[in-house]
Amino acid sequence: MKAQLRALIDQGLSALRTAGTLPAELALPDYVIERPKERAHGDFSTNVAMLLAKPARSNPRALAQQLVEALPASDAIAKVEIAGPGFINFHLSAAAWQNQVRLIHAAGARYGHNDSGGGTTVGVEYVSANPTGPLHVGHGRAGAIGDCIARVLAANGWTVKREFYYNDAGVQIENLARSVQARAKGYKPGDPQWPVEAYNGDYIQDVADACLRGERVEVDGQVVTGTADVEDLDAIRRFAVAWLRREQNADLQAFGVQFDVYFLESSLYADGKVEATVRRLIENGYTYEEGGALWLRTTAFGDDKDRVMRKSDGTYTYFVPDVAYHLSKWERGYQRAITELGADHHGSLARVRAGLQALRCGIPQGYPDYVLHQMVTVMRGGEEVKLSKRAGSYLTLRDLIDEVGRDATRWFLIARKPDSQLVFDIDLARSQSNDNPVYYVQYAHARICSLLRQASEKGLAFDATAGLAALDRLDDAPAQALMRELARFPDVVEAAGATLEPHLIAQYLRELAQAFHGWYHASPVLVDDAALRNARLALATATRQVLANGLDLLGVSAPERM
């Protein structure tokens, strides 16, 4: 609808230029067409007259009136009004909404998609958990947000590459290896020999037992075999990382999250990319030495203070491999990069971006984009659930999936804006009631499937062509409201992609389901009047399509029976 209105407005502006009302050389402003907050103000509104008034040396309301008079006639517009300082409000006709239903039937699974991304390659990195234990609920939120961002960007015409960055080097991996080694030697948490920084979860015993048995673990086409030699720390380290990576991959598969690229932090060191990045920063003149450490002048790029790159003991601070890693994304053709992280990583964002700018290799400012998520509080019976017996100190993602299912887990973890705190109510997620949003939306889809089964059982064949031709029979308020909701979907998909906020899809689906349930209760579908019945089934099946399209963007199933 926005595209149709923009075409009409542009034709009207062209007519005003031809008439001399607007200067022929006047450039068109970047005007907006949006939905007014209040339904009484119309279906769409534009600010074009207010933006043009000053350069055209005209009164905004007078120019708005002239533009309205110059608009071509259209069956899609029932009424045009001028409001306030010069807003132009459009009230669309019933025929316009009916045509949207036809468009949905024609587009099918592509309805709501657009080509705004132009096929540009974007790398979306998410989860990127250290392979030191089972995935926790925070990783689950990262997985849901990142996967849905990738799906929404693909729907907006981007070429999406999904990436998982394994932090398989550093202190935490060393702690993991020593934890498994201690368990292999028969020590447990609380024993005098137990390492202070060790991981205490029961899963460490599982890893140690598998290692001692000589179990073979295959990850990314490579096989790692356990060892019974409890003194071979390097072998234990390799096995523990592989074993936990396999476990994390299984959790992600159960969650419906997949990746195109698995990138190992260790490869940055093995391939010399960290050293090469540091050399380039030194050569570009953005480093200096002080107190035995190597510093990067991140203040030259907006950071609040310079940052240590290489400590006095010769080891690199953690943001240095992050700079090398994001440089590799640019070199691998990611014209845009999006990194989804927990909010606790906020402090590293400015220094990574500064490091990339200091490389002077053409990376645009603001690369990468960051999406930060806040913590998740899981509740059951009004009390917070914190611990998992297996993990020891946190609730695992698999615990949540096993308890409420994949669909509910994904929905609840994506349903709010990423930077907002999230309360996951297990009791609500398990309930089969209208208060449970994922159940409410899925039930709308299943109800429409049930309608079609009932029609078939009664021998009432659905003639979609006849139904689409008779949409003018749907002139009641609930039907009109449902059509308006269906027409909103492309705008919501576009907005979710532009803002990287896939929770907008979840919000929309709940509103669409509400509009459908309201219409369903007000309008019996399987009536004797064949034309009316087919028209209502055409509207119902269009709704089913949009529900399925939206649920797919969230990675949630669209069941036919419930």
Coordinates of C-alpha atoms in Angstrom, one line a residue:
M1 CA 0.0 0.0 0.0
K2 CA 2.8 2.4 0.8
A3 CA 4.4 1.8 -2.6
Q4 CA 1.0 2.5 -4.3
L5 CA 0.6 5.7 -2.3
R6 CA 4.1 6.9 -3.0
A7 CA 3.5 6.4 -6.8
L8 CA 0.4 8.5 -6.6
I9 CA 2.1 11.2 -4.6
D10 CA 5.1 11.3 -7.0
Q11 CA 2.6 11.7 -9.9
G12 CA 0.9 14.5 -8.1
L13 CA 4.2 16.3 -7.5
S14 CA 5.2 15.9 -11.1
A15 CA 1.9 17.5 -12.1
L16 CA 2.6 20.5 -9.7
R17 CA 6.0 20.9 -11.4
T18 CA 4.5 20.9 -14.8
A19 CA 2.0 23.5 -13.7
G20 CA 4.7 25.7 -12.2
T21 CA 3.4 25.3 -8.7
L22 CA 6.7 23.7 -7.8
P23 CA 10.1 24.7 -9.3
A24 CA 11.1 22.2 -12.0
E25 CA 14.6 21.9 -10.4
L26 CA 13.3 21.4 -6.9
A27 CA 14.6 18.1 -5.5
L28 CA 12.1 15.8 -3.9
P29 CA 12.6 15.5 -0.1
D30 CA 12.8 12.1 1.7
Y31 CA 9.2 12.2 2.8
V32 CA 7.6 9.5 4.8
I33 CA 4.4 7.6 4.5
E34 CA 3.3 6.1 7.8
R35 CA 0.3 4.9 9.7
P36 CA -1.2 7.5 12.0
K37 CA -1.3 6.6 15.7
E38 CA -5.1 7.2 15.8
R39 CA -7.3 5.3 13.3
A40 CA -9.6 8.4 13.0
H41 CA -6.7 10.2 11.2
G42 CA -6.8 7.8 8.3
D43 CA -4.9 4.7 7.2
F44 CA -1.8 6.5 6.1
S45 CA -0.3 10.0 6.4
T46 CA 2.5 11.8 4.7
N47 CA 4.5 14.9 5.6
V48 CA 5.6 15.7 2.0
A49 CA 3.8 19.1 1.9
M50 CA 5.5 20.4 5.1
L51 CA 8.9 19.4 3.8
L52 CA 8.4 21.1 0.4
A53 CA 6.7 24.3 1.7
K54 CA 9.9 26.2 2.6
P55 CA 11.9 25.5 -0.6
A56 CA 8.7 26.0 -2.6
R57 CA 8.1 29.3 -0.7
S58 CA 4.5 28.2 0.0
N59 CA 2.2 27.7 3.0
P60 CA 2.3 24.0 4.0
R61 CA -1.5 23.6 4.2
A62 CA -2.0 25.5 0.9
L63 CA 0.6 23.3 -0.8
A64 CA -1.0 20.2 0.7
Q65 CA -4.3 21.3 -0.8
Q66 CA -2.8 21.8 -4.2
L67 CA -1.1 18.4 -4.0
V68 CA -4.4 16.7 -3.0
E69 CA -6.1 18.3 -6.0
A70 CA -3.3 17.0 -8.3
L71 CA -3.4 13.4 -7.2
P72 CA -4.5 11.0 -9.9
A73 CA -7.8 9.3 -9.3
S74 CA -7.5 5.9 -7.6
D75 CA -10.0 3.2 -6.6
A76 CA -7.7 2.5 -3.6
I77 CA -8.5 5.9 -2.0
A78 CA -11.8 6.6 -0.4
K79 CA -11.0 10.1 1.1
V80 CA -8.1 12.4 1.5
E81 CA -7.9 15.0 4.3
I82 CA -5.5 17.7 5.4
A83 CA -4.7 17.9 9.1
G84 CA -2.6 20.0 11.4
P85 CA 0.2 22.0 9.9
G86 CA -0.1 20.2 6.6
F87 CA -0.2 16.5 7.0
I88 CA -2.1 14.7 4.2
N89 CA -4.2 11.8 5.6
F90 CA -5.4 9.0 3.3
H91 CA -8.4 6.9 4.0
L92 CA -8.3 3.8 1.8
S93 CA -11.3 2.2 0.2
A94 CA -12.6 -1.3 0.9
A95 CA -11.4 -2.3 -2.5
A96 CA -7.8 -1.5 -1.5
W97 CA -8.0 -3.9 1.5
Q98 CA -9.7 -6.5 -0.6
N99 CA -6.9 -6.3 -3.1
Q100 CA -4.3 -7.0 -0.3
V101 CA -6.1 -10.3 0.3
R102 CA -5.6 -11.1 -3.4
L103 CA -2.0 -10.2 -3.2
I104 CA -1.5 -12.5 -0.3
H105 CA -3.0 -15.4 -2.3
A106 CA -0.8 -14.6 -5.3
A107 CA 2.5 -14.2 -3.3
G108 CA 2.0 -17.1 -0.9
A109 CA 5.1 -17.7 1.2
R110 CA 6.8 -14.6 -0.3
Y111 CA 4.2 -12.2 1.0
G112 CA 5.8 -9.7 3.3
H113 CA 9.2 -10.2 1.6
N114 CA 11.0 -7.3 -0.2
D115 CA 14.3 -6.6 -2.0
S116 CA 15.4 -3.6 0.1
G117 CA 18.7 -5.4 1.0
G118 CA 19.6 -5.6 -2.7
G119 CA 21.4 -9.0 -2.2
T120 CA 24.1 -7.3 -0.1
T121 CA 26.1 -9.8 2.0
V122 CA 25.6 -9.5 5.7
G123 CA 27.3 -11.7 8.3
V124 CA 25.2 -12.3 11.4
E125 CA 27.2 -13.6 14.4
Y126 CA 25.4 -14.9 17.4
V127 CA 25.6 -17.3 20.4
S128 CA 29.4 -17.6 20.1
A129 CA 29.6 -19.4 23.4
N130 CA 32.9 -20.5 25.0
P131 CA 33.0 -24.3 24.6
T132 CA 33.3 -24.7 28.4
G133 CA 29.9 -26.1 29.3
P134 CA 26.3 -26.6 28.2
L135 CA 24.5 -23.6 26.7
H136 CA 22.6 -21.5 29.3
V137 CA 19.3 -19.6 28.9
G138 CA 21.2 -16.4 28.0
H139 CA 22.8 -18.3 25.1
G140 CA 19.3 -19.3 24.1
R141 CA 18.1 -15.7 24.0
A142 CA 21.2 -14.9 21.8
G143 CA 20.4 -17.8 19.6
A144 CA 16.7 -16.8 19.2
I145 CA 17.5 -13.2 18.5
G146 CA 20.4 -13.8 16.1
D147 CA 18.5 -16.5 14.2
C148 CA 15.4 -14.4 13.8
I149 CA 17.5 -11.3 12.7
A150 CA 19.1 -13.5 10.1
R151 CA 15.6 -14.7 8.9
V152 CA 14.2 -11.2 8.8
L153 CA 17.2 -9.8 6.9
A154 CA 16.8 -12.6 4.4
A155 CA 13.1 -11.6 4.0
N156 CA 14.3 -8.1 3.3
G157 CA 16.5 -9.2 0.5
W158 CA 19.9 -9.5 2.1
T159 CA 22.3 -12.4 1.4
V160 CA 22.8 -13.7 5.0
K161 CA 25.7 -15.6 6.4
R162 CA 25.2 -17.1 9.9
E163 CA 28.3 -17.4 11.9
F164 CA 29.4 -18.9 15.2
Y165 CA 32.7 -17.7 16.8
Y166 CA 34.2 -20.3 19.0
N167 CA 36.4 -18.8 21.8
D168 CA 38.5 -21.9 21.9
A169 CA 41.7 -20.2 23.2
G170 CA 42.6 -18.4 26.4
V171 CA 42.3 -18.7 30.1
Q172 CA 38.8 -20.2 30.2
I173 CA 39.8 -23.1 28.0
E174 CA 42.8 -23.7 30.2
N175 CA 40.5 -23.8 33.2
L176 CA 38.3 -26.3 31.4
A177 CA 41.2 -28.6 30.6
R178 CA 42.4 -28.5 34.2
S179 CA 38.9 -29.2 35.5
V180 CA 38.5 -32.3 33.3
Q181 CA 42.0 -33.4 34.3
A182 CA 41.1 -33.1 38.0
R183 CA 38.0 -35.1 37.5
A184 CA 39.9 -37.7 35.5
K185 CA 42.3 -38.0 38.5
G186 CA 39.3 -38.7 40.8
Y187 CA 39.1 -35.3 42.5
K188 CA 35.8 -33.5 43.1
P189 CA 34.7 -30.0 44.0
G190 CA 35.7 -29.4 47.6
D191 CA 38.7 -31.6 47.6
P192 CA 42.0 -29.9 48.5
Q193 CA 43.4 -30.8 45.1
W194 CA 40.5 -29.2 43.2
P195 CA 41.6 -26.2 41.1
V196 CA 40.2 -22.9 42.4
E197 CA 39.0 -21.7 39.0
A198 CA 37.6 -25.0 38.0
Y199 CA 34.1 -25.7 36.5
N200 CA 32.1 -27.5 39.1
G201 CA 29.1 -28.9 37.1
D202 CA 28.4 -32.6 36.8
Y203 CA 29.0 -32.4 33.1
I204 CA 32.8 -32.1 33.8
Q205 CA 32.7 -35.7 35.1
D206 CA 30.9 -36.8 32.0
V207 CA 33.7 -35.3 29.8
A208 CA 36.4 -36.9 32.0
D209 CA 34.7 -40.3 31.9
A210 CA 34.4 -40.1 28.1
C211 CA 38.0 -39.1 27.7
L212 CA 39.3 -41.9 29.9
R213 CA 37.2 -44.4 27.9
G214 CA 38.9 -43.2 24.7
E215 CA 35.6 -42.1 23.2
R216 CA 35.8 -40.7 19.6
V217 CA 34.2 -37.3 19.0
E218 CA 33.6 -35.9 15.5
V219 CA 33.1 -32.2 15.1
D220 CA 33.2 -30.3 11.8
G221 CA 34.6 -33.3 10.0
Q222 CA 37.5 -33.8 12.5
V223 CA 37.7 -36.7 14.9
V224 CA 39.2 -36.3 18.4
T225 CA 39.9 -39.4 20.5
G226 CA 40.1 -39.3 24.3
T227 CA 43.1 -40.4 26.3
A228 CA 43.6 -42.4 29.5
D229 CA 46.8 -40.5 30.2
V230 CA 45.6 -38.1 32.9
E231 CA 48.9 -36.1 32.7
D232 CA 48.5 -35.3 29.0
L233 CA 46.8 -31.9 29.4
D234 CA 47.0 -31.0 25.7
A235 CA 45.1 -34.1 24.7
I236 CA 42.6 -33.6 27.5
R237 CA 42.1 -30.0 26.3
R238 CA 41.5 -31.0 22.7
F239 CA 39.0 -33.7 23.7
A240 CA 37.1 -31.5 26.2
V241 CA 36.7 -28.7 23.6
A242 CA 35.5 -31.2 21.0
W243 CA 33.1 -33.0 23.4
L244 CA 31.5 -29.7 24.5
R245 CA 31.3 -28.3 21.0
R246 CA 29.4 -31.5 20.0
E247 CA 27.0 -31.0 23.0
Q248 CA 26.4 -27.3 22.1
N249 CA 25.8 -28.2 18.5
A250 CA 23.2 -30.8 19.6
D251 CA 21.5 -28.1 21.8
L252 CA 21.4 -25.7 19.0
Q253 CA 20.0 -28.3 16.6
A254 CA 17.2 -29.0 19.1
F255 CA 16.6 -25.2 19.2
G256 CA 16.3 -25.0 15.4
V257 CA 19.4 -22.8 15.1
Q258 CA 21.9 -23.4 12.4
F259 CA 25.1 -21.8 11.1
D260 CA 26.9 -21.4 7.8
V261 CA 30.3 -20.8 9.3
Y262 CA 32.0 -22.0 12.5
F263 CA 35.0 -19.8 13.1
L264 CA 37.7 -20.8 15.7
E265 CA 39.5 -18.1 17.7
S266 CA 42.5 -20.4 17.7
S267 CA 42.7 -20.1 13.9
L268 CA 43.5 -16.4 14.3
Y269 CA 46.7 -17.2 16.1
A270 CA 47.5 -20.3 14.0
D271 CA 47.2 -18.3 10.8
G272 CA 49.1 -15.4 12.1
K273 CA 46.1 -13.0 11.7
V274 CA 46.4 -11.5 15.2
E275 CA 50.1 -10.7 14.8
A276 CA 49.4 -9.3 11.3
T277 CA 46.7 -7.1 12.7
V278 CA 48.9 -5.8 15.4
R279 CA 51.7 -5.0 12.9
R280 CA 49.3 -3.1 10.7
L281 CA 48.1 -1.0 13.7
I282 CA 51.7 -0.2 14.6
E283 CA 52.6 0.7 11.0
N284 CA 49.6 3.0 10.8
G285 CA 51.0 4.9 13.8
Y286 CA 48.1 4.3 16.2
T287 CA 50.1 2.5 18.9
Y288 CA 52.6 3.5 21.6
E289 CA 54.4 1.8 24.4
E290 CA 54.0 2.7 28.0
G291 CA 54.7 0.8 31.2
G292 CA 56.0 -2.2 29.3
A293 CA 52.7 -2.5 27.5
L294 CA 51.6 -1.8 23.9
W295 CA 48.6 0.6 23.7
L296 CA 46.2 1.5 20.9
R297 CA 45.1 5.2 20.6
T298 CA 41.4 4.3 20.6
T299 CA 40.7 7.9 21.7
A300 CA 41.4 9.0 18.1
F301 CA 38.2 7.2 17.2
G302 CA 35.9 8.3 19.9
D303 CA 36.7 5.9 22.8
D304 CA 36.9 7.5 26.2
K305 CA 40.5 6.3 26.8
D306 CA 43.3 4.5 25.1
R307 CA 43.4 0.7 25.5
V308 CA 46.1 -1.8 26.2
M309 CA 46.7 -4.2 23.3
R310 CA 49.6 -6.2 24.6
K311 CA 50.2 -6.5 28.3
S312 CA 53.7 -6.4 29.8
D313 CA 53.8 -10.2 30.0
G314 CA 53.5 -10.4 26.2
T315 CA 49.9 -11.7 26.1
Y316 CA 47.1 -9.8 24.2
T317 CA 44.1 -8.4 25.7
Y318 CA 40.8 -9.9 24.6
F319 CA 39.7 -7.2 22.2
V320 CA 42.8 -7.6 20.0
P321 CA 41.7 -11.0 18.5
D322 CA 38.2 -9.5 18.2
V323 CA 39.6 -6.8 15.9
A324 CA 41.4 -9.5 13.9
Y325 CA 38.3 -11.5 13.7
H326 CA 36.1 -8.7 12.4
L327 CA 38.8 -7.8 9.9
S328 CA 38.5 -11.3 8.6
K329 CA 34.7 -10.8 8.2
W330 CA 35.4 -7.7 6.0
E331 CA 38.0 -9.6 4.0
R332 CA 35.6 -12.5 3.6
G333 CA 33.1 -10.2 1.8
Y334 CA 30.8 -9.3 4.6
Q335 CA 29.8 -5.8 3.4
R336 CA 27.8 -5.5 6.6
A337 CA 28.4 -7.3 9.9
I338 CA 26.0 -7.7 12.8
T339 CA 27.2 -9.1 16.1
E340 CA 24.7 -10.2 18.8
L341 CA 26.1 -10.2 22.3
G342 CA 25.0 -10.1 25.9
A343 CA 24.8 -6.6 27.4
D344 CA 27.8 -7.3 29.6
H345 CA 30.0 -7.0 26.5
H346 CA 29.1 -3.4 26.0
G347 CA 32.5 -2.1 27.1
S348 CA 34.3 -3.7 24.2
L349 CA 32.3 -2.3 21.4
A350 CA 34.0 1.1 21.1
R351 CA 37.5 -0.4 21.2
V352 CA 36.8 -3.0 18.5
R353 CA 35.3 -0.4 16.2
A354 CA 38.3 1.9 16.9
G355 CA 40.7 -0.9 16.1
L356 CA 39.0 -1.5 12.8
Q357 CA 39.1 2.1 11.8
A358 CA 42.8 2.3 12.8
L359 CA 43.5 -0.4 10.3
R360 CA 42.7 2.0 7.5
C361 CA 41.5 -0.7 5.1
G362 CA 38.2 0.7 4.0
I363 CA 36.0 -0.7 6.7
P364 CA 33.1 1.8 7.2
Q365 CA 32.5 3.6 10.5
G366 CA 30.1 1.8 12.8
Y367 CA 31.3 -1.6 11.5
P368 CA 30.1 -4.0 12.9
D369 CA 26.5 -3.3 14.1
Y370 CA 25.9 -4.6 17.6
V371 CA 22.7 -6.0 19.0
L372 CA 22.9 -6.4 22.8
H373 CA 20.5 -8.5 24.8
Q374 CA 19.7 -8.2 28.5
M375 CA 19.5 -11.1 31.0
V376 CA 16.7 -13.6 31.3
T377 CA 15.0 -14.5 34.6
V378 CA 13.2 -17.8 34.5
M379 CA 10.2 -18.3 36.8
R380 CA 8.2 -21.3 37.9
G381 CA 5.4 -21.2 40.4
G382 CA 6.2 -17.6 41.2
E383 CA 9.8 -18.4 42.1
E384 CA 13.0 -17.9 40.2
V385 CA 14.7 -21.0 38.7
K386 CA 18.4 -20.6 38.7
L387 CA 20.2 -23.9 38.8
S388 CA 20.6 -27.0 36.7
K389 CA 21.9 -30.2 38.4
R390 CA 24.0 -31.0 35.3
A391 CA 25.5 -27.5 34.8
G392 CA 25.8 -26.8 38.5
S393 CA 25.5 -23.0 38.6
Y394 CA 23.0 -22.1 35.9
L395 CA 19.8 -23.2 34.0
T396 CA 20.6 -24.7 30.7
L397 CA 18.9 -24.1 27.4
R398 CA 18.2 -27.8 27.0
D399 CA 16.4 -27.8 30.4
L400 CA 14.1 -25.1 29.1
I401 CA 13.4 -26.8 25.8
D402 CA 12.7 -30.1 27.5
E403 CA 10.2 -28.5 29.8
V404 CA 8.2 -26.2 27.5
G405 CA 9.2 -27.2 24.0
R406 CA 11.2 -25.5 21.2
D407 CA 8.4 -23.3 19.9
A408 CA 7.5 -21.8 23.3
T409 CA 11.2 -21.4 24.2
R410 CA 11.9 -19.5 21.0
W411 CA 8.8 -17.3 21.2
F412 CA 9.3 -16.3 24.8
L413 CA 13.0 -15.5 24.2
I414 CA 12.3 -13.3 21.2
A415 CA 9.0 -11.7 22.3
R416 CA 10.6 -8.6 23.8
K417 CA 13.1 -6.0 22.6
P418 CA 16.6 -7.4 23.0
D419 CA 17.8 -4.6 25.3
S420 CA 15.0 -5.1 27.7
Q421 CA 15.0 -7.4 30.7
L422 CA 13.0 -10.6 30.1
V423 CA 11.0 -12.8 32.5
F424 CA 10.4 -16.3 31.2
D425 CA 7.4 -17.7 32.9
I426 CA 7.5 -21.5 32.5
D427 CA 3.9 -22.0 33.8
L428 CA 2.6 -19.5 31.2
A429 CA 4.7 -21.0 28.4
R430 CA 3.3 -24.5 29.2
S431 CA -0.3 -23.3 29.4
Q432 CA -2.9 -23.9 26.7
S433 CA -4.8 -20.6 27.1
N434 CA -5.2 -17.3 25.4
D435 CA -2.8 -15.8 27.8
N436 CA 0.0 -17.8 26.3
P437 CA 0.9 -15.8 23.2
V438 CA 2.5 -18.6 21.2
Y439 CA -0.4 -20.9 21.9
Y440 CA -2.8 -18.1 20.9
V441 CA -1.1 -17.4 17.6
Q442 CA -0.6 -21.1 16.7
Y443 CA -4.2 -21.9 17.6
A444 CA -5.4 -19.2 15.1
H445 CA -3.4 -21.1 12.3
A446 CA -4.7 -24.5 13.5
R447 CA -8.3 -23.2 13.6
I448 CA -8.1 -22.1 10.0
C449 CA -6.8 -25.5 9.0
S450 CA -9.7 -27.1 10.9
L451 CA -12.1 -24.9 9.0
L452 CA -10.9 -26.3 5.7
R453 CA -11.1 -29.9 7.0
Q454 CA -14.7 -29.3 8.2
A455 CA -15.6 -27.8 4.8
S456 CA -14.2 -30.9 3.1
E457 CA -16.0 -33.3 5.4
K458 CA -19.2 -31.5 4.7
G459 CA -18.6 -31.6 0.9
L460 CA -18.2 -27.9 0.7
A461 CA -15.4 -27.4 -1.8
F462 CA -13.4 -24.2 -1.4
D463 CA -13.3 -22.2 -4.7
A464 CA -10.5 -19.7 -4.1
T465 CA -11.1 -17.9 -7.4
A466 CA -14.7 -17.4 -6.6
G467 CA -13.9 -16.3 -3.1
L468 CA -11.4 -13.7 -4.2
A469 CA -13.9 -12.4 -6.7
A470 CA -16.6 -12.0 -3.9
L471 CA -14.5 -10.2 -1.3
D472 CA -16.8 -7.2 -1.6
R473 CA -19.3 -9.3 0.4
L474 CA -17.0 -8.9 3.4
D475 CA -18.1 -5.4 4.4
D476 CA -18.6 -5.9 8.1
A477 CA -16.3 -4.2 10.6
P478 CA -14.5 -7.3 11.9
A479 CA -13.6 -8.4 8.3
Q480 CA -12.3 -4.9 7.5
A481 CA -10.2 -4.8 10.6
L482 CA -8.7 -8.2 9.8
M483 CA -7.9 -7.1 6.2
R484 CA -6.1 -4.0 7.6
E485 CA -4.0 -6.2 9.9
L486 CA -3.1 -8.5 7.0
A487 CA -1.9 -5.5 5.0
R488 CA 0.4 -4.4 7.8
F489 CA 2.6 -7.4 7.6
P490 CA 5.0 -6.1 4.9
D491 CA 5.6 -2.9 6.8
V492 CA 6.3 -4.9 10.0
V493 CA 8.8 -7.1 8.2
E494 CA 10.6 -4.1 6.7
A495 CA 10.7 -2.3 10.1
A496 CA 12.0 -5.4 11.9
G497 CA 14.8 -5.6 9.4
A498 CA 15.6 -1.9 9.5
T499 CA 15.8 -1.8 13.3
L500 CA 17.1 -5.4 13.9
E501 CA 14.1 -6.0 16.2
P502 CA 12.5 -9.3 15.4
H503 CA 10.2 -9.0 18.4
L504 CA 8.1 -6.7 16.2
I505 CA 7.1 -9.8 14.3
A506 CA 5.9 -11.5 17.5
Q507 CA 3.9 -8.5 18.5
Y508 CA 2.3 -8.2 15.1
L509 CA 1.3 -11.9 15.0
R510 CA -0.4 -11.6 18.4
E511 CA -2.4 -8.6 17.1
L512 CA -3.2 -10.5 13.8
A513 CA -4.4 -13.5 15.8
Q514 CA -6.6 -11.2 17.9
A515 CA -8.2 -9.7 14.8
F516 CA -8.7 -13.2 13.3
H517 CA -10.3 -14.7 16.5
G518 CA -12.6 -11.6 16.7
W519 CA -13.7 -12.0 13.1
Y520 CA -14.1 -15.7 13.4
H521 CA -16.5 -15.4 16.4
A522 CA -18.5 -12.6 14.6
S523 CA -18.7 -14.2 11.2
P524 CA -19.7 -17.9 10.7
V525 CA -17.6 -19.2 7.8
L526 CA -19.2 -22.4 6.6
V527 CA -22.5 -20.8 5.7
D528 CA -25.0 -22.0 3.0
D529 CA -24.4 -19.0 0.8
A530 CA -21.6 -20.3 -1.5
A531 CA -20.3 -16.9 -2.5
L532 CA -20.1 -15.6 1.0
R533 CA -18.6 -18.9 2.3
N534 CA -15.9 -18.8 -0.4
A535 CA -15.1 -15.1 0.3
R536 CA -14.8 -15.9 4.1
L537 CA -12.6 -18.9 3.4
A538 CA -10.4 -16.7 1.1
L539 CA -9.9 -14.3 3.9
A540 CA -9.3 -17.1 6.4
T541 CA -6.7 -18.8 4.1
A542 CA -5.0 -15.4 3.5
T543 CA -4.7 -15.1 7.3
R544 CA -3.3 -18.6 7.6
Q545 CA -0.7 -17.7 5.0
V546 CA 0.4 -14.6 6.9
L547 CA 0.5 -16.4 10.2
A548 CA 2.7 -19.1 8.7
N549 CA 5.0 -16.5 7.1
G550 CA 5.4 -14.6 10.4
L551 CA 5.9 -17.8 12.5
D552 CA 8.6 -18.9 10.0
L553 CA 10.5 -15.7 10.6
L554 CA 10.5 -16.5 14.3
G555 CA 11.5 -20.2 13.7
V556 CA 8.2 -21.3 15.3
S557 CA 6.1 -24.0 13.7
A558 CA 2.6 -23.4 12.3
P559 CA 0.6 -26.5 13.4
E560 CA -2.4 -27.7 11.5
R561 CA -3.9 -29.4 14.6
M562 CA -3.8 -28.5 18.3

